[in-house]
Short mmCIF file of C-alpha atoms in Angstrom, two decimals:
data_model
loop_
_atom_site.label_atom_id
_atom_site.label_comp_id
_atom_site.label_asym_id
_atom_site.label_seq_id
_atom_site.Cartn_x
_atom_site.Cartn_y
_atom_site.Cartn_z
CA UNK A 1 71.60 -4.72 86.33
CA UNK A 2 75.46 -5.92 86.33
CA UNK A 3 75.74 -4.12 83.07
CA UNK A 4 73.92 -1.18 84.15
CA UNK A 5 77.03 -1.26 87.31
CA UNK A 6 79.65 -2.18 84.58
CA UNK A 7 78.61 1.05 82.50
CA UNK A 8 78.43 3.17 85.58
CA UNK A 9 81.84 1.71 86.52
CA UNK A 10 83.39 2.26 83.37
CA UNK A 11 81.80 6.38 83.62
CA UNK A 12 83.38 6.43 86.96
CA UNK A 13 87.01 5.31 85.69
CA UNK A 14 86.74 8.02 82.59
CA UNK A 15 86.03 10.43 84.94
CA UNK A 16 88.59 9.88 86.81
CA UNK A 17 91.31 9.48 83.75
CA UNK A 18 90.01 12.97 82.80
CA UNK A 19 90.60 14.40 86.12
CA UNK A 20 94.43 13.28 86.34
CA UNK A 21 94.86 14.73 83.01
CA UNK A 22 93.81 18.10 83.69
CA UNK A 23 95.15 18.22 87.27
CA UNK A 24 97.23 16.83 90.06
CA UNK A 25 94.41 14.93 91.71
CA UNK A 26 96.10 12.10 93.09
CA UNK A 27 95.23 8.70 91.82
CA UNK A 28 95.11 6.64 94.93
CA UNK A 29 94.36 8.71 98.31
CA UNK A 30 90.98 8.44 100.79
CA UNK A 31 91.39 12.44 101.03
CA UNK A 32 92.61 13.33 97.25
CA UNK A 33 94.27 17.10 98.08
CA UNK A 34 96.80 19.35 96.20
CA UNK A 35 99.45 16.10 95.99
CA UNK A 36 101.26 14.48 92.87
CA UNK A 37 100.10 11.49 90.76
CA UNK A 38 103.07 10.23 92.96
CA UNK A 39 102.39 11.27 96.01
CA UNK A 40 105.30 9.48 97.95
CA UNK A 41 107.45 11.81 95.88
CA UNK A 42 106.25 15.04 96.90
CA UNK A 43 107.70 17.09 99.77
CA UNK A 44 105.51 17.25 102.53
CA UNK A 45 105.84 19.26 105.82
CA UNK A 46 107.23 16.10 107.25
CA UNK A 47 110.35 15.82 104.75
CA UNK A 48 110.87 19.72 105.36
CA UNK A 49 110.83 19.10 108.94
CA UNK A 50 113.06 16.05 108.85
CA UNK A 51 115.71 17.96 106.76
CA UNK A 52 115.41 20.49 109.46
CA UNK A 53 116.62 18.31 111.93
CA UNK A 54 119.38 16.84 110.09
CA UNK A 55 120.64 20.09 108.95
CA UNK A 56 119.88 19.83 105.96
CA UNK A 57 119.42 22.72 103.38
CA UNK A 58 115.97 23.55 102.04
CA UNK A 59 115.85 24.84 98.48
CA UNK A 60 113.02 27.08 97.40
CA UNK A 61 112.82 29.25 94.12
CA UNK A 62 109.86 31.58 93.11
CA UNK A 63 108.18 30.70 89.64
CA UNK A 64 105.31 31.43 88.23
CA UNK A 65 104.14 29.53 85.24
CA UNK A 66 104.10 26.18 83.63
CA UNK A 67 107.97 25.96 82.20
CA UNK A 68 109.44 27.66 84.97
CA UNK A 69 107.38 24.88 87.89
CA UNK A 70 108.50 22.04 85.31
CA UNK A 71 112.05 23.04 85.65
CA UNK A 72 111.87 23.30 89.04
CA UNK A 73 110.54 19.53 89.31
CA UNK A 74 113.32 18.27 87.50
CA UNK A 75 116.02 19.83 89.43
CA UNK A 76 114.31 18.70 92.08
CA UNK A 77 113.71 21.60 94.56
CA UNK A 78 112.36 21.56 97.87
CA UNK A 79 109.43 24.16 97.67
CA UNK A 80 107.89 26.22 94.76
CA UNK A 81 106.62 29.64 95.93
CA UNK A 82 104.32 31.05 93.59
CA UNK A 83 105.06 34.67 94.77
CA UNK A 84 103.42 38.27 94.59
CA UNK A 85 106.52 39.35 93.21
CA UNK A 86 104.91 37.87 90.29
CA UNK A 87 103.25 41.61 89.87
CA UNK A 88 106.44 42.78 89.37
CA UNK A 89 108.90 39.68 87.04
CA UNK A 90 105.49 38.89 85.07
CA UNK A 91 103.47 41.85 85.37
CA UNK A 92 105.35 44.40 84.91
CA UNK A 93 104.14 47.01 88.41
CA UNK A 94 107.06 48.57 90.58
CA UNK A 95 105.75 46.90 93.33
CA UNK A 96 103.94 43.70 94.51
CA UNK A 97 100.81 45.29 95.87
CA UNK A 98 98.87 45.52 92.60
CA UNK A 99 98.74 42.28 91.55
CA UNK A 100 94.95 40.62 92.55
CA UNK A 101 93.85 36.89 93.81
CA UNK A 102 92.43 36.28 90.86
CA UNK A 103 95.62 36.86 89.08
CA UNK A 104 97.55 34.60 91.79
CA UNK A 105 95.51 32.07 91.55
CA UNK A 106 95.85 31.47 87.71
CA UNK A 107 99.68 31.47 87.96
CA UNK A 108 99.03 29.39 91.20
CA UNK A 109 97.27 26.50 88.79
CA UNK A 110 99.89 26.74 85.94
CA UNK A 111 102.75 26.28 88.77
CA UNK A 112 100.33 23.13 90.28
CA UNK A 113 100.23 21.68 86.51
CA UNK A 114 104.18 21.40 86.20
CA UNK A 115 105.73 20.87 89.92
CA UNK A 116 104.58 17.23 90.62
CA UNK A 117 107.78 16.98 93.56
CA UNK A 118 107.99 19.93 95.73
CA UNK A 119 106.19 21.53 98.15
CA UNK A 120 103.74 24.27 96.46
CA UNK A 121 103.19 27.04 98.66
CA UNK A 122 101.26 30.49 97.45
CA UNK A 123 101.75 34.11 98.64
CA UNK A 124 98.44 35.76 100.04
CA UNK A 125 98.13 39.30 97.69
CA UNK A 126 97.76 42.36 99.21
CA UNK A 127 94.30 43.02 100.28
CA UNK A 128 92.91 39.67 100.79
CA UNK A 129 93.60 38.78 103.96
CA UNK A 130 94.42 41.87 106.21
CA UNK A 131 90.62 43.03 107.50
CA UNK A 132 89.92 40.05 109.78
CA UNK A 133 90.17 36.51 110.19
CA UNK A 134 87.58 35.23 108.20
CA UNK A 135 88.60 36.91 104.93
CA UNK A 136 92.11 35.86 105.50
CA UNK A 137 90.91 32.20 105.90
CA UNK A 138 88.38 32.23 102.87
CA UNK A 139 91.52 33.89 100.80
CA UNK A 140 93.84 30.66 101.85
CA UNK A 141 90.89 28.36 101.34
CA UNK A 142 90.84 29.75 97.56
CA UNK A 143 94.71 29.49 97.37
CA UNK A 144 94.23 25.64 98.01
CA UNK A 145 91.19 24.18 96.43
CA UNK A 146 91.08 26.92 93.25
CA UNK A 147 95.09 27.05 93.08
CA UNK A 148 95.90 23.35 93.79
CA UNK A 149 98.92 24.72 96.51
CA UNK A 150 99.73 22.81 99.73
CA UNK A 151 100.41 26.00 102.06
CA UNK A 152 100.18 29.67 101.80
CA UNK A 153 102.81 32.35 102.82
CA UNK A 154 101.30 35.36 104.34
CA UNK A 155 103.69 38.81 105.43
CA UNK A 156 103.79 39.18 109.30
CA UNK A 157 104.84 42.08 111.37
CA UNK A 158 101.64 43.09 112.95
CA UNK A 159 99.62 41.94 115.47
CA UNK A 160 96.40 41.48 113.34
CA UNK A 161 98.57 39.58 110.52
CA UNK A 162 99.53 37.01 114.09
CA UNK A 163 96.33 36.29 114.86
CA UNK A 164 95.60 35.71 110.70
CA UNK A 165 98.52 33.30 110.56
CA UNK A 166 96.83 31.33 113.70
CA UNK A 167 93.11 31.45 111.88
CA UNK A 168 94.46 29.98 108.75
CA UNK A 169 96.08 27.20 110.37
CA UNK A 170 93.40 26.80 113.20
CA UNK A 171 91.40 26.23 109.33
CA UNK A 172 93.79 23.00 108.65
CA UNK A 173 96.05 25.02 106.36
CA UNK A 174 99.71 25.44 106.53
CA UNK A 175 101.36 28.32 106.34
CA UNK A 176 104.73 29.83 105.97
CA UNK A 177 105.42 33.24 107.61
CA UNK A 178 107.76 36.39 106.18
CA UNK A 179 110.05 38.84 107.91
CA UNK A 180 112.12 41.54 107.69
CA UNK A 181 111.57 43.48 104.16
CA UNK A 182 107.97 42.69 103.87
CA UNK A 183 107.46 43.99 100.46
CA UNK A 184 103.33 44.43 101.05
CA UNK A 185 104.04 47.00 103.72
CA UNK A 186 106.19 49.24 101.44
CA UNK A 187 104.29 52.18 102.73
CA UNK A 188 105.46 52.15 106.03
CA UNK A 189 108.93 50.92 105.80
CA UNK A 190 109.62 53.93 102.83
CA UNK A 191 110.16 51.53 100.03
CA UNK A 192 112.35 48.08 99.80
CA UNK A 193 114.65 48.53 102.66
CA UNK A 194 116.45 46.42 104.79
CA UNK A 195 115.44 45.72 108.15
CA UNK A 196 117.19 44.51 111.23
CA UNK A 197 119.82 47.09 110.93
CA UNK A 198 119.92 48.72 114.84
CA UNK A 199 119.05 47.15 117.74
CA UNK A 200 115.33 47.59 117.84
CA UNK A 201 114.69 46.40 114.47
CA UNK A 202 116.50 43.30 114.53
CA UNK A 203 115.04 42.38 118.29
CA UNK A 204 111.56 42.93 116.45
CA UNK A 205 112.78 40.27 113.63
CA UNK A 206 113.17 37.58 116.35
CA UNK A 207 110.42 38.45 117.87
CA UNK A 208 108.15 38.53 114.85
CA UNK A 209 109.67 35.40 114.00
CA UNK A 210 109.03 33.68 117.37
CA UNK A 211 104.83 35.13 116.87
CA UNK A 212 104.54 33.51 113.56
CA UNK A 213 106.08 30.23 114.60
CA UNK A 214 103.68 30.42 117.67
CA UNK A 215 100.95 31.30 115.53
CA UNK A 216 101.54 27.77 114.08
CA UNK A 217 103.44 28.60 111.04
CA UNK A 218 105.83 25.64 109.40
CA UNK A 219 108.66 28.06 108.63
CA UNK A 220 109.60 31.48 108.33
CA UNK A 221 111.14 33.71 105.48
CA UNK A 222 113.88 36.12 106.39
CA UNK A 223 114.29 38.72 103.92
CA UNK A 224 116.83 41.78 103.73
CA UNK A 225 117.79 41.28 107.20
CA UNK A 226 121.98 41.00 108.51
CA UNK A 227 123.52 37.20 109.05
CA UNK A 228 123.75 37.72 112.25
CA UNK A 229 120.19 38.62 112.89
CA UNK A 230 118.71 35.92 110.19
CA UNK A 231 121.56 33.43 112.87
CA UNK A 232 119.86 34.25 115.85
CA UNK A 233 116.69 33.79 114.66
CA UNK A 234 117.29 30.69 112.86
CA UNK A 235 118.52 29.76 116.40
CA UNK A 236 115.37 30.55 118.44
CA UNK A 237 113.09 29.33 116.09
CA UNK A 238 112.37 25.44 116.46
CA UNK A 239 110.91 25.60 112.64
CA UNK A 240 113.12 26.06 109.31
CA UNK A 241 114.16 29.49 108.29
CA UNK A 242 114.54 30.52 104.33
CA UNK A 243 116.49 33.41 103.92
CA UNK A 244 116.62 35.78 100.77
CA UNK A 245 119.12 38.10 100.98
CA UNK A 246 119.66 37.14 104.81
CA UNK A 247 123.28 35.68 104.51
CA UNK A 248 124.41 31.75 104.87
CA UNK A 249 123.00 30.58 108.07
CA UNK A 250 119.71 30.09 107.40
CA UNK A 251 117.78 26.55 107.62
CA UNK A 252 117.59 27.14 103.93
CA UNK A 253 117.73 29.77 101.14
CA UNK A 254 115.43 31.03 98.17
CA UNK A 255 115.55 33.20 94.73
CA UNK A 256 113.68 34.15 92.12
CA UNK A 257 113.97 31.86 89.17
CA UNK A 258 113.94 34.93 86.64
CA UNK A 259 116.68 36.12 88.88
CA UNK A 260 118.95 33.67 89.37
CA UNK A 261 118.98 32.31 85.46
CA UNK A 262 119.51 36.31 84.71
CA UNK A 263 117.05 36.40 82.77
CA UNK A 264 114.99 39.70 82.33
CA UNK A 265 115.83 42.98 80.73
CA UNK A 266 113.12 44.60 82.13
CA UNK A 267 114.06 48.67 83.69
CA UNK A 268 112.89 47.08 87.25
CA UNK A 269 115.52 44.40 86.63
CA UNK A 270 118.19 46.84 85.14
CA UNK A 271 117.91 49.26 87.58
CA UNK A 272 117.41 47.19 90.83
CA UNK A 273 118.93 43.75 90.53
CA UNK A 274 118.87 42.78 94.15
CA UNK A 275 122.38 42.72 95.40
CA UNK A 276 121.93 39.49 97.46
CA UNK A 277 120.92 37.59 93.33
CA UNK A 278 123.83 35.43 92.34
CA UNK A 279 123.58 34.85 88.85
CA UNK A 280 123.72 31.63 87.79
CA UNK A 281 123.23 32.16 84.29
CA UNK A 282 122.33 34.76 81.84
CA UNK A 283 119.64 33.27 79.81
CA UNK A 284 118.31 36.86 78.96
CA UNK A 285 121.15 37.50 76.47
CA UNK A 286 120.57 34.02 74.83
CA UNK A 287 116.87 34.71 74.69
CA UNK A 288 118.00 38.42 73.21
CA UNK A 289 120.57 36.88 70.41
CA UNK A 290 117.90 34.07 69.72
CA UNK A 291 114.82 36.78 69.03
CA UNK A 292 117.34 38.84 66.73
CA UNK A 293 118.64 35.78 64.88
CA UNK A 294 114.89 34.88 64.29
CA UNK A 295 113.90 38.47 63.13
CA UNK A 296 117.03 37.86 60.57
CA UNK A 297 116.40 35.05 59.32
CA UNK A 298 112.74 36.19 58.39
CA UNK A 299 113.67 39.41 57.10
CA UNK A 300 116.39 37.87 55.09
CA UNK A 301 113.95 35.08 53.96
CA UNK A 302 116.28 32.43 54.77
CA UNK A 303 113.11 30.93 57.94
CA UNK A 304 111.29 28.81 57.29
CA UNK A 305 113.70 26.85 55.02
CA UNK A 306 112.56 23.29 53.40
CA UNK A 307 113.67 21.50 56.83
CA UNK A 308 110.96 23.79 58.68
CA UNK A 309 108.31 22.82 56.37
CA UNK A 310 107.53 19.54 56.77
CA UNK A 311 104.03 19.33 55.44
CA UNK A 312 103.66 18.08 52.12
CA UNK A 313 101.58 17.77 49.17
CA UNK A 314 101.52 14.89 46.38
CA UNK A 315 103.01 16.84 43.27
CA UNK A 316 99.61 15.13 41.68
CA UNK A 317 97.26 16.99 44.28
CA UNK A 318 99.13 19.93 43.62
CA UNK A 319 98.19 20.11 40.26
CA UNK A 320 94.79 18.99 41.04
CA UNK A 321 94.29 21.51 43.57
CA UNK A 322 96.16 24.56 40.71
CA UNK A 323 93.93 23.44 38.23
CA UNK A 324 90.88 23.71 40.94
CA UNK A 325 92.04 27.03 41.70
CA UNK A 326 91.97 28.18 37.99
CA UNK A 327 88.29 26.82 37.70
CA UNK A 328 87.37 28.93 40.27
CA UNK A 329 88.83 32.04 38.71
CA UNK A 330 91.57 32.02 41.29
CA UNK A 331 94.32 32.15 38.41
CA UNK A 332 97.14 34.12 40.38
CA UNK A 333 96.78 31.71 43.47
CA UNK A 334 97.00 28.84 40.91
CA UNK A 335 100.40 30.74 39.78
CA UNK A 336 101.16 30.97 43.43
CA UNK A 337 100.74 27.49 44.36
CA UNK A 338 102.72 26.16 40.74
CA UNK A 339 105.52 28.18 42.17
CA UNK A 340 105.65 27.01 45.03
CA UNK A 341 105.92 23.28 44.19
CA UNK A 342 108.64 24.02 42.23
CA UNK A 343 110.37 25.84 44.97
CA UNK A 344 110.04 23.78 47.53
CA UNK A 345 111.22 20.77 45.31
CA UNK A 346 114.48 23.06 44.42
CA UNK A 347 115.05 23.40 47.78
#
């Protein structure tokens, strides 16, 4: 019997191992949940709201993969959004509304694997959550257990998006609302326009604002709207604001990493570089010079060189392995290979 226990012990702890090496289940928690290995060192609601009330910024970038989330972790940013816009940077679509939730939710897992530190939140697609309650909670249900995020963001404006932003947290999930230029609802604004620009619009800003925080939401993102409406908001809400493209007085600010390293060519990119983007780098003409370079060097002949080819073969193998080749009637691969020794031993 105690080995039996010992050998189902032992099953147990593999199990386990196996689990923390293919996700971010959290080693020791009663309620394991979408958390780090290290769990005091990811942001939680409670460090966001704490910075909140200290004045302190909160930093939040958009990425959507593995490289870009691992970055992210080690310049240790706030939150990770694992946006729509991903339709558009990764996808390639002029807007955000094609992109589906199984798409999200596979970028959603890559960003889980490589953020361990900050806060993972993931945007609701279009279509998943607008025809009642109930679809928009299954939808954020999905976006946690299938896509290993802590909260969901989730476009509001209307009245039936409200009362899904109070379902989903009524469900025990977190969310993070989104005004002004809510990309999703292209249709009716004419295409990606700023909002808040007369009276009426910008009242409706605060106003949507104050909903979504009622609804229960953790913070709000102001997009495309003036300073001084993304200020007054920021003053009536009691939760953080991020602002894109909303000027400096926002509770805290966010961009999209492909933006802000400068790092696509793509026509979208080209032709409508938001105007709010500082550049903080221009990775996409490295990447360009680097890709040329490498076709070069192949075409030339000059990659892989005798540094890049590290694998080697006893020159007694090798002559083992020609003379095999010539058995088998293989005579110009046992040429071939000859050469090749000598080559490589040239070089």
């Amino acid at each position: 019997m105690a080995s039996l226990l010992r050998a189902r012990n032992a099953s147990r702890g593999t199990m386990a191992s196996l689990l923390r090496s293919f996700s971010n289940v959290p080693e020791n928690t009663v309620y394991s949940g979408p958390t780090a290995q290290t769990p005091n060192k990811r942001v939680t609601l409670r460090h966001l709201s704490e910075k909140h009330r200290s004045s302190q910024p909160i930093t939040m970038v958009t990425a959507y993969d593995y490289p870009a989330a691992v970055h992210l972790d080690t310049a240790a940013v706030d939150i990770c959004l694992v946006g729509d816009s991903a339709a558009m940077v990764v996808h390639g679509h002029d807007t955000t509304l094609p992109i589906t939730l199984d798409e999200m939710l596979v970028h959603c897992r890559a960003v889980a694997r490589g953020a361990r530190t900050p806060l993972l939140v993931g945007d609701l697609p279009f279509g998943t959550y607008e025809s009642d309650p109930n679809q928009a909670v299954d939808t954020a249900v999905r976006i946690l257990k299938e896509g290993g995020m802590d909260a969901i963001k989730l476009e509001g404006g209307s009245p039936s998006r409200i009362v899904a932003a109070k379902a989903i947290v009524e469900a025990g999930i977190a969310v993070m609302g989104h005004v002004g230029l809510t990309p999703q609802a292209i249709s009716v604004l004419g295409g990606f326009r700023p909002q808040g620009r007369n009276v009426s619009s910008a009242v409706k800003v605060v106003e949507t604002a104050l909903a979504l925080q009622e609804a229960g939401c953790f913070s709000v993102v102001l997009e495309c709207v003036p300073p001084p409406v993304a200020a007054a908001a920021t003053a009536a809400l009691q939760i953080p604001t991020i602002g894109i493209g909303a000027g400096p007085f926002c509770s805290g600010q966010v961009l999209v990493y492909h933006d802000l390293l400068g790092m696509l060519q793509h026509p979208h990119h080209a032709k409508v570089t938001p105007k709010f983007c500082k550049q903080y780098a221009r990775v996409g003409d490295v990447i360009n010079k680097a890709l040329l370079e490498y076709k070069e060097d192949v075409t030339n002949g000059s990659f892989p060189d005798a540094l890049h080819s590290p694998y080697k073969i006893s020159k007694k193998d090798a002559d083992v392995f020609s003379s095999e080749l010539q058995r088998l009637g293989l005579d110009k691969a046992a040429s071939a290979a000859s050469e090749a020794v000598q080559k490589m031993d040239t070089a």
